[in-house]
Short mmCIF file of C-alpha atoms and ligand atoms in Angstrom, two decimals:
data_model
loop_
_atom_site.label_atom_id
_atom_site.label_comp_id
_atom_site.label_asym_id
_atom_site.label_seq_id
_atom_site.Cartn_x
_atom_site.Cartn_y
_atom_site.Cartn_z
CA UNK A 11 -1.10 -7.00 21.87
CA UNK A 12 1.02 -8.05 18.88
CA UNK A 13 3.59 -5.44 17.79
CA UNK A 14 6.29 -4.80 15.27
CA UNK A 15 9.03 -2.33 16.04
CA UNK A 16 10.24 -0.26 13.10
CA UNK A 17 13.88 0.56 13.73
CA UNK A 18 14.89 3.89 12.27
CA UNK A 19 17.00 5.40 15.07
CA UNK A 20 15.31 8.45 16.54
CA UNK A 21 12.46 7.97 14.03
CA UNK A 22 11.61 4.47 15.26
CA UNK A 23 7.96 3.64 15.79
CA UNK A 24 5.56 0.80 16.56
CA UNK A 25 3.00 -1.05 14.47
CA UNK A 26 0.25 -2.38 16.76
CA UNK A 27 -2.11 -5.27 15.98
CA UNK A 28 -5.34 -6.00 17.83
CA UNK A 29 -9.03 -6.26 17.02
CA UNK A 30 -10.95 -3.26 18.34
CA UNK A 31 -7.97 -0.89 18.62
CA UNK A 32 -10.11 1.81 17.00
CA UNK A 33 -11.72 2.31 20.43
CA UNK A 34 -8.37 3.15 22.01
CA UNK A 35 -7.05 5.67 19.50
CA UNK A 36 -6.87 8.52 22.02
CA UNK A 37 -4.76 6.61 24.56
CA UNK A 38 -2.51 5.25 21.81
CA UNK A 39 -1.89 8.63 20.19
CA UNK A 40 -1.18 10.00 23.67
CA UNK A 41 1.83 7.66 23.81
CA UNK A 42 3.61 9.70 21.13
CA UNK A 43 4.44 13.24 22.21
CA UNK A 44 2.11 15.78 20.60
CA UNK A 45 0.66 19.20 21.37
CA UNK A 46 -2.76 17.48 21.79
CA UNK A 47 -4.02 18.85 18.46
CA UNK A 48 -5.03 16.39 15.77
CA UNK A 49 -6.31 16.58 12.21
CA UNK A 50 -8.18 13.43 11.25
CA UNK A 51 -7.88 12.81 7.51
CA UNK A 52 -10.57 10.47 6.22
CA UNK A 53 -13.61 10.20 3.94
CA UNK A 54 -17.30 10.75 4.61
CA UNK A 55 -18.20 7.04 4.79
CA UNK A 56 -15.50 6.28 7.36
CA UNK A 57 -16.34 9.35 9.39
CA UNK A 58 -19.97 8.26 9.50
CA UNK A 59 -19.03 4.69 10.44
CA UNK A 60 -16.18 5.19 12.93
CA UNK A 61 -16.27 8.93 13.71
CA UNK A 62 -18.09 8.63 17.04
CA UNK A 63 -15.71 5.99 18.38
CA UNK A 64 -12.64 8.01 17.46
CA UNK A 65 -14.04 11.29 18.74
CA UNK A 66 -15.04 9.75 22.07
CA UNK A 67 -11.61 8.22 22.53
CA UNK A 68 -9.70 11.38 21.50
CA UNK A 69 -11.81 13.59 23.79
CA UNK A 70 -11.20 11.24 26.74
CA UNK A 71 -7.47 11.55 26.13
CA UNK A 72 -7.67 15.37 26.06
CA UNK A 73 -7.20 16.00 22.33
CA UNK A 74 -8.69 18.82 20.26
CA UNK A 75 -9.34 17.70 16.71
CA UNK A 76 -10.77 18.64 13.32
CA UNK A 77 -11.77 16.46 10.37
CA UNK A 78 -10.48 16.82 6.83
CA UNK A 79 -12.50 14.73 4.38
CA UNK A 80 -11.08 13.85 0.96
CA UNK A 81 -13.22 14.85 -2.01
CA UNK A 82 -15.62 12.22 -3.20
CA UNK A 83 -14.43 10.63 -6.42
CA UNK A 84 -11.05 10.61 -4.75
CA UNK A 85 -8.02 11.94 -6.56
CA UNK A 86 -4.54 11.42 -5.21
CA UNK A 87 -3.54 14.76 -6.66
CA UNK A 88 -1.36 17.68 -5.62
CA UNK A 89 -4.43 19.92 -5.53
CA UNK A 90 -5.95 17.65 -2.86
CA UNK A 91 -2.65 17.80 -0.94
CA UNK A 92 -2.77 21.60 -1.18
CA UNK A 93 -6.32 21.64 0.20
CA UNK A 94 -5.00 19.68 3.18
CA UNK A 95 -2.10 22.15 3.68
CA UNK A 96 -4.67 24.98 3.92
CA UNK A 97 -6.57 22.97 6.54
CA UNK A 98 -3.35 22.61 8.57
CA UNK A 99 -2.83 26.37 8.38
CA UNK A 100 -6.41 27.14 9.34
CA UNK A 101 -6.35 24.85 12.38
CA UNK A 102 -2.84 25.86 13.46
CA UNK A 103 -1.14 22.48 13.13
CA UNK A 104 2.38 22.63 14.48
CA UNK A 105 5.26 20.24 14.02
CA UNK A 106 4.10 18.60 17.27
CA UNK A 107 0.53 18.09 16.05
CA UNK A 108 -0.84 14.72 15.05
CA UNK A 109 -2.31 13.80 11.71
CA UNK A 110 -4.55 10.75 12.13
CA UNK A 111 -5.00 9.07 8.80
CA UNK A 112 -8.12 6.90 8.80
CA UNK A 113 -8.69 5.39 5.39
CA UNK A 114 -7.63 3.35 2.42
CA UNK A 115 -4.51 3.88 0.34
CA UNK A 116 -5.79 7.12 -1.14
CA UNK A 117 -6.26 8.76 2.27
CA UNK A 118 -2.98 7.26 3.53
CA UNK A 119 -0.88 8.53 0.62
CA UNK A 120 -2.43 12.02 0.67
CA UNK A 121 -2.02 12.45 4.42
CA UNK A 122 1.48 10.97 4.47
CA UNK A 123 2.72 13.24 1.67
CA UNK A 124 1.13 16.32 3.27
CA UNK A 125 2.49 15.37 6.72
CA UNK A 126 5.98 14.80 5.33
CA UNK A 127 6.12 18.19 3.67
CA UNK A 128 4.05 20.61 5.77
CA UNK A 129 6.49 22.46 8.04
CA UNK A 130 8.88 19.61 7.08
CA UNK A 131 7.03 17.06 9.10
CA UNK A 132 4.01 16.47 11.32
CA UNK A 133 3.40 13.44 13.53
CA UNK A 134 1.63 10.89 11.41
CA UNK A 135 -0.59 8.19 12.90
CA UNK A 136 -1.82 5.70 10.32
CA UNK A 137 -5.03 3.71 10.71
CA UNK A 138 -5.38 1.79 7.45
CA UNK A 139 -8.94 0.67 6.66
CA UNK A 140 -8.70 -1.53 3.55
CA UNK A 141 -7.04 -4.92 3.35
CA UNK A 142 -4.78 -3.58 0.61
CA UNK A 143 -3.37 -0.78 2.68
CA UNK A 144 -3.24 -2.79 5.90
CA UNK A 145 -1.12 -5.41 4.11
CA UNK A 146 0.92 -2.82 2.24
CA UNK A 147 0.83 -0.04 4.83
CA UNK A 148 2.95 3.00 3.95
CA UNK A 149 5.82 2.08 6.22
CA UNK A 150 8.06 4.98 5.34
CA UNK A 151 7.02 5.93 1.84
CA UNK A 152 4.14 7.60 0.06
CA UNK A 153 3.31 9.02 -3.32
CA UNK A 154 0.68 11.00 -5.16
CA UNK A 155 -0.14 10.99 -8.86
CA UNK A 156 0.40 13.43 -11.71
CA UNK A 157 -1.77 13.47 -14.83
CA UNK A 158 1.27 12.05 -16.66
CA UNK A 159 1.61 9.04 -14.40
CA UNK A 160 0.99 7.28 -11.14
CA UNK A 161 3.02 7.73 -7.93
CA UNK A 162 5.46 10.19 -9.51
CA UNK A 163 5.62 12.64 -6.59
CA UNK A 164 6.42 11.29 -3.16
CA UNK A 165 8.48 11.20 -0.03
CA UNK A 166 10.26 8.81 2.27
CA UNK A 167 8.66 9.58 5.59
CA UNK A 168 8.30 7.49 8.75
CA UNK A 169 5.01 7.61 10.63
CA UNK A 170 5.00 7.98 14.42
CA UNK A 171 2.56 5.11 14.98
CA UNK A 172 0.57 2.56 12.95
CA UNK A 173 -2.66 1.06 14.29
CA UNK A 174 -3.77 -2.18 12.61
CA UNK A 175 -7.33 -3.17 13.47
CA UNK A 176 -8.71 -5.88 11.17
CA UNK A 177 -12.24 -5.37 12.55
CA UNK A 178 -12.32 -2.22 10.39
CA UNK A 179 -12.49 -4.54 7.38
CA UNK A 180 -15.89 -5.92 8.39
CA UNK A 181 -17.86 -3.43 6.26
CA UNK A 182 -15.45 -3.54 3.36
CA UNK A 183 -17.22 -4.45 0.09
CA UNK A 184 -16.06 -7.80 -1.32
CA UNK A 185 -14.42 -6.31 -4.43
CA UNK A 186 -12.35 -3.90 -2.33
CA UNK A 187 -11.39 -6.69 0.07
CA UNK A 188 -10.16 -8.79 -2.88
CA UNK A 189 -7.76 -6.02 -3.95
CA UNK A 190 -5.72 -6.63 -0.80
CA UNK A 191 -5.20 -10.31 -1.60
CA UNK A 192 -2.91 -9.28 -4.48
CA UNK A 193 -0.56 -7.42 -2.09
CA UNK A 194 -0.51 -10.38 0.32
CA UNK A 195 0.37 -12.76 -2.54
CA UNK A 196 3.13 -10.29 -3.53
CA UNK A 197 4.68 -10.49 -0.04
CA UNK A 198 4.24 -14.27 0.12
CA UNK A 199 6.27 -14.58 -3.10
CA UNK A 200 8.86 -12.23 -1.68
CA UNK A 201 9.26 -14.14 1.57
CA UNK A 202 8.95 -17.63 2.87
CA UNK A 203 5.24 -17.92 3.59
CA UNK A 204 3.84 -18.91 0.18
CA UNK A 205 3.25 -22.56 1.28
CA UNK A 206 1.46 -21.37 4.43
CA UNK A 207 -0.64 -18.93 2.44
CA UNK A 208 -1.75 -21.68 0.05
CA UNK A 209 -3.01 -23.68 3.04
CA UNK A 210 -4.76 -20.70 4.64
CA UNK A 211 -6.14 -19.16 1.46
CA UNK A 212 -9.72 -20.39 1.90
CA UNK A 213 -9.89 -18.85 5.37
CA UNK A 214 -8.46 -15.63 4.00
CA UNK A 215 -11.03 -15.59 1.18
CA UNK A 216 -13.77 -16.02 3.79
CA UNK A 217 -12.34 -13.06 5.76
CA UNK A 218 -11.58 -15.03 8.91
CA UNK A 219 -10.29 -12.09 10.95
CA UNK A 220 -7.55 -13.95 12.84
CA UNK A 221 -6.19 -15.27 9.53
CA UNK A 222 -6.44 -11.80 8.03
CA UNK A 223 -4.46 -10.34 10.95
CA UNK A 224 -1.82 -13.06 10.58
CA UNK A 225 -1.18 -12.15 6.92
CA UNK A 226 -1.32 -8.39 7.51
CA UNK A 227 1.34 -8.92 10.20
CA UNK A 228 3.51 -11.19 8.02
CA UNK A 229 3.28 -8.80 5.05
CA UNK A 230 4.20 -5.80 7.23
CA UNK A 231 7.12 -7.74 8.68
CA UNK A 232 8.56 -8.31 5.20
CA UNK A 233 7.98 -4.70 4.17
CA UNK A 234 9.64 -3.42 7.34
CA UNK A 235 12.61 -5.68 6.83
CA UNK A 236 13.09 -4.33 3.28
CA UNK A 237 12.63 -0.69 4.26
CA UNK A 238 14.86 -0.88 7.34
CA UNK A 239 17.68 -2.27 5.19
CA UNK A 240 17.20 0.26 2.39
CA UNK A 241 15.18 3.21 3.68
CA UNK A 242 15.80 5.45 0.68
CA UNK A 243 15.62 2.84 -2.05
CA UNK A 244 19.26 2.98 -3.12
CA UNK A 245 20.33 -0.65 -2.77
CA UNK A 246 17.99 -2.81 -4.89
CA UNK A 247 16.31 -4.04 -1.69
CA UNK A 248 13.35 -1.74 -1.02
CA UNK A 249 12.49 -1.83 -4.72
CA UNK A 250 11.34 -5.45 -4.24
CA UNK A 251 8.14 -4.01 -2.75
CA UNK A 252 7.40 -3.04 -6.33
CA UNK A 253 7.10 -6.60 -7.64
CA UNK A 254 4.32 -6.47 -10.26
CA UNK A 255 4.06 -2.68 -10.06
CA UNK A 256 5.97 -1.58 -13.19
CA UNK A 257 3.22 -3.15 -15.26
CA UNK A 258 0.35 -2.40 -12.87
CA UNK A 259 1.02 1.32 -12.42
CA UNK A 260 1.08 1.76 -16.20
CA UNK A 261 -2.16 -0.24 -16.50
CA UNK A 262 -3.88 1.89 -13.86
CA UNK A 263 -2.90 5.11 -15.62
CA UNK A 264 -3.70 3.91 -19.11
CA UNK A 265 -7.17 2.73 -18.08
CA UNK A 266 -7.88 6.08 -16.40
CA UNK A 267 -7.96 4.28 -13.00
CA UNK A 268 -10.97 2.18 -14.01
CA UNK A 269 -8.89 -0.73 -12.79
CA UNK A 270 -8.28 -0.49 -9.05
CA UNK A 271 -4.76 -0.75 -7.64
CA UNK A 272 -5.37 -4.35 -6.53
CA UNK A 273 -6.93 -5.38 -9.84
CA UNK A 274 -4.04 -3.91 -11.83
CA UNK A 275 -1.57 -5.52 -9.43
CA UNK A 276 -3.05 -8.99 -9.94
CA UNK A 277 -2.40 -8.56 -13.69
CA UNK A 278 1.01 -6.97 -13.00
CA UNK A 279 2.02 -9.94 -10.83
CA UNK A 280 0.99 -12.27 -13.64
CA UNK A 281 3.12 -10.23 -16.04
CA UNK A 282 6.13 -10.57 -13.70
CA UNK A 283 5.51 -14.30 -13.30
CA UNK A 284 5.27 -14.89 -17.07
CA UNK A 285 8.36 -12.76 -17.76
CA UNK A 286 10.31 -14.59 -15.04
CA UNK A 287 9.36 -18.01 -16.39
CA UNK A 288 10.03 -17.07 -20.04
CA UNK A 289 13.51 -15.92 -19.02
CA UNK A 290 14.15 -19.31 -17.40
CA UNK A 291 14.32 -17.80 -13.91
CA UNK A 292 11.15 -19.31 -12.46
CA UNK A 293 10.03 -22.93 -12.82
CA UNK A 294 6.77 -23.74 -14.62
CA UNK A 295 5.38 -25.42 -11.50
CA UNK A 296 5.96 -22.34 -9.34
CA UNK A 297 4.46 -20.13 -12.04
CA UNK A 298 1.37 -22.35 -11.96
CA UNK A 299 1.11 -22.22 -8.16
CA UNK A 300 1.25 -18.41 -8.18
CA UNK A 301 -1.28 -18.17 -11.02
CA UNK A 302 -3.60 -20.59 -9.20
CA UNK A 303 -3.63 -18.42 -6.08
CA UNK A 304 -4.12 -15.26 -8.14
CA UNK A 305 -7.08 -16.75 -9.99
CA UNK A 306 -8.66 -17.88 -6.69
CA UNK A 307 -8.90 -14.22 -5.63
CA UNK A 308 -11.45 -13.38 -8.35
CA UNK A 309 -9.26 -10.47 -9.41
CA UNK A 310 -8.85 -10.03 -13.19
CA UNK A 311 -6.18 -12.14 -14.85
CA UNK A 312 -6.06 -10.39 -18.20
CA UNK A 313 -5.61 -6.91 -19.62
CA UNK A 314 -8.73 -5.09 -20.87
CA UNK A 315 -9.06 -5.36 -24.65
CA UNK A 316 -9.01 -1.56 -25.06
CA UNK A 317 -5.42 -1.23 -23.77
CA UNK A 318 -3.03 -0.37 -26.61
CA UNK A 319 0.58 -1.51 -26.50
CA UNK A 320 2.05 1.90 -27.44
CA UNK A 321 0.33 3.80 -24.65
CA UNK A 322 1.06 1.08 -22.07
CA UNK A 323 4.71 1.19 -23.14
CA UNK A 324 4.96 4.96 -22.82
CA UNK A 325 3.57 4.75 -19.26
CA UNK A 326 5.98 1.96 -18.35
CA UNK A 327 8.84 4.24 -19.46
CA UNK A 328 7.57 6.99 -17.13
CA UNK A 329 7.59 4.61 -14.11
CA UNK A 330 9.69 5.91 -11.21
CA UNK A 331 12.00 2.89 -11.40
CA UNK A 332 12.87 3.29 -15.10
CA UNK A 333 15.73 5.48 -16.31
CA UNK A 334 17.77 6.23 -19.43
CA UNK A 335 15.31 4.26 -21.59
CA UNK A 336 15.96 1.15 -19.48
CA UNK A 337 12.90 -0.87 -18.52
CA UNK A 338 13.26 -1.88 -14.89
CA UNK A 339 11.25 -4.83 -13.55
CA UNK A 340 11.39 -6.87 -10.37
CA UNK A 341 11.40 -10.55 -11.36
CA UNK A 342 11.16 -13.85 -9.48
CA UNK A 343 13.76 -16.60 -9.28
CA UNK A 344 12.04 -18.49 -6.51
CA UNK A 345 9.94 -17.85 -3.41
CA UNK A 346 12.03 -15.49 -1.32
CA UNK A 347 14.42 -14.78 -4.20
CA UNK A 348 13.61 -11.71 -6.28
CA UNK A 349 15.92 -9.91 -8.65
CA UNK A 350 15.84 -6.46 -10.21
CA UNK A 351 16.55 -6.33 -13.94
CA UNK A 352 17.02 -3.25 -16.12
CA UNK A 353 17.37 -4.98 -19.47
CA UNK A 354 13.78 -5.91 -20.26
CA UNK A 355 13.17 -5.39 -23.97
CA UNK A 356 10.21 -3.78 -25.67
CA UNK A 357 9.54 -7.12 -27.37
CA UNK A 358 9.39 -8.96 -24.06
CA UNK A 359 6.75 -6.52 -22.83
CA UNK A 360 4.83 -6.94 -26.10
CA UNK A 361 4.90 -10.74 -25.80
CA UNK A 362 3.72 -10.60 -22.19
CA UNK A 363 0.92 -8.23 -23.12
CA UNK A 364 -0.19 -10.60 -25.91
CA UNK A 365 -0.33 -13.47 -23.41
CA UNK A 366 -2.37 -11.36 -21.03
CA UNK A 367 -5.03 -10.33 -23.58
N1 NAD B 417 2.32 4.22 -0.22
C1 NAD B 417 2.18 2.92 -0.19
O1 NAD B 417 2.96 2.21 0.43
C2 NAD B 417 1.04 2.29 -0.92
C3 NAD B 417 0.92 0.91 -0.89
C4 NAD B 417 -0.15 0.31 -1.54
C5 NAD B 417 -1.08 1.10 -2.18
N2 NAD B 417 -0.94 2.44 -2.21
C6 NAD B 417 -1.95 3.27 -2.90
O2 NAD B 417 -3.22 3.02 -2.32
C7 NAD B 417 -4.24 3.30 -3.28
C8 NAD B 417 -5.28 2.22 -3.23
O3 NAD B 417 -5.76 2.09 -1.92
P1 NAD B 417 -7.07 1.27 -1.58
O4 NAD B 417 -7.10 0.03 -2.38
O5 NAD B 417 -7.12 1.19 -0.10
O6 NAD B 417 -8.23 2.15 -2.19
P2 NAD B 417 -8.96 3.51 -1.71
O7 NAD B 417 -8.19 4.23 -0.69
O8 NAD B 417 -9.27 4.22 -2.98
O9 NAD B 417 -10.29 2.95 -1.04
C9 NAD B 417 -11.22 2.25 -1.84
C10 NAD B 417 -12.63 2.48 -1.34
O10 NAD B 417 -12.81 1.80 -0.12
C11 NAD B 417 -13.56 2.58 0.80
N3 NAD B 417 -13.21 2.15 2.15
C12 NAD B 417 -12.02 2.33 2.77
N4 NAD B 417 -12.03 1.73 3.97
C13 NAD B 417 -13.26 1.16 4.12
C14 NAD B 417 -13.86 0.40 5.16
N5 NAD B 417 -13.19 0.07 6.27
N6 NAD B 417 -15.14 -0.02 4.99
C15 NAD B 417 -15.80 0.26 3.85
N7 NAD B 417 -15.28 0.97 2.82
C16 NAD B 417 -14.01 1.43 2.97
C17 NAD B 417 -13.11 4.00 0.48
O11 NAD B 417 -14.06 4.90 0.92
C18 NAD B 417 -12.99 3.94 -1.05
O12 NAD B 417 -14.22 4.20 -1.64
C19 NAD B 417 -3.55 3.41 -4.61
O13 NAD B 417 -3.54 4.74 -5.02
C20 NAD B 417 -2.15 2.92 -4.34
O14 NAD B 417 -1.19 3.54 -5.17
C21 NAD B 417 0.09 3.05 -1.58
ZN1 ZN B 418 0.73 -1.84 -4.39
#
């Protein structure tokens, strides 16, 4: 089995990669020390599809478990986190109990934030089920939204185990699968596998599972490297994960989440690429290569006509990276060479928005 080791001293953990791992959840969770109680956080579709497999495997390993299903319509809100806290109380979760998070980014962020804060920390086992959250698994950080803005409340919190099973993506609707391609392109820009990704992109578009696993693994490897070097986001290293996200988080909020995270990110990456090239940081040819890959995903490349500059701007200013009226963006000098700038002007944002309309 392929593995990555996340090195965080006594909070180190493993990320495991293999098709069909969903059938071995019980034995895998057994490897981390728990009190054999588990809360499975998920949604009704995933429970229906994978519930039997997980239950069978947990029972065989001697676990008692309950299910907590997120509300349909899915809000990543503090009230949903509170509902989960009450479930932990009701089913007597202790600091040794496991929380098994089976779902997309919404389920992962809710369960991570609740696990980080309930009794100051439960044992979190992540089983990501969308391409987006497999590629950009919460390796040590999670956030929930406020009505005023996205991802404003969060925690740095290491899971105890991450189980990556690309077979879970088989039933994923095409539009949700596409969302994940934006995160993979983000990591390919950040690291040294953009050339490889260009060659493999057709296979990735066709959901060839071995290719998918390869890019989930490579993306996780980059994310782990950034988070190990800057766990608490104090050194302009971890922040690179946020390439494209200053713009995309604002877009998600301003459109009332009608754009998905991946759709907004595709546009946000384009914004970062345009800004980087206009500043003379990124060459035109590399801008074109990135835009070509983004457009091959079928994700949107332009901002919906209804988005007004003033409201987008006010949401950009609320972004967790921005401070003291400074607009903070991660920009691109080259593949594998990102920089963080805090001197983006309102006019630059306006010009980029005009190019994206
Ligand atoms: N904390 C982090 O590191 C991090 C990283 C990236 C994204 N996020 C967050 O993740 C969220 C987006 O996550 P998402 O794109 O996974 O969306 P999502 O969690 O909203 O899931 C989208 C839909 O896919 C369905 N689904 C999930 N798995 C499925 C499967 N295997 N088969 C069929 N359907 C399935 C869900 O039921 C849901 O309807 C955003 O809120 C974003 O902010 C967090
Ligand atoms: Zn993201």
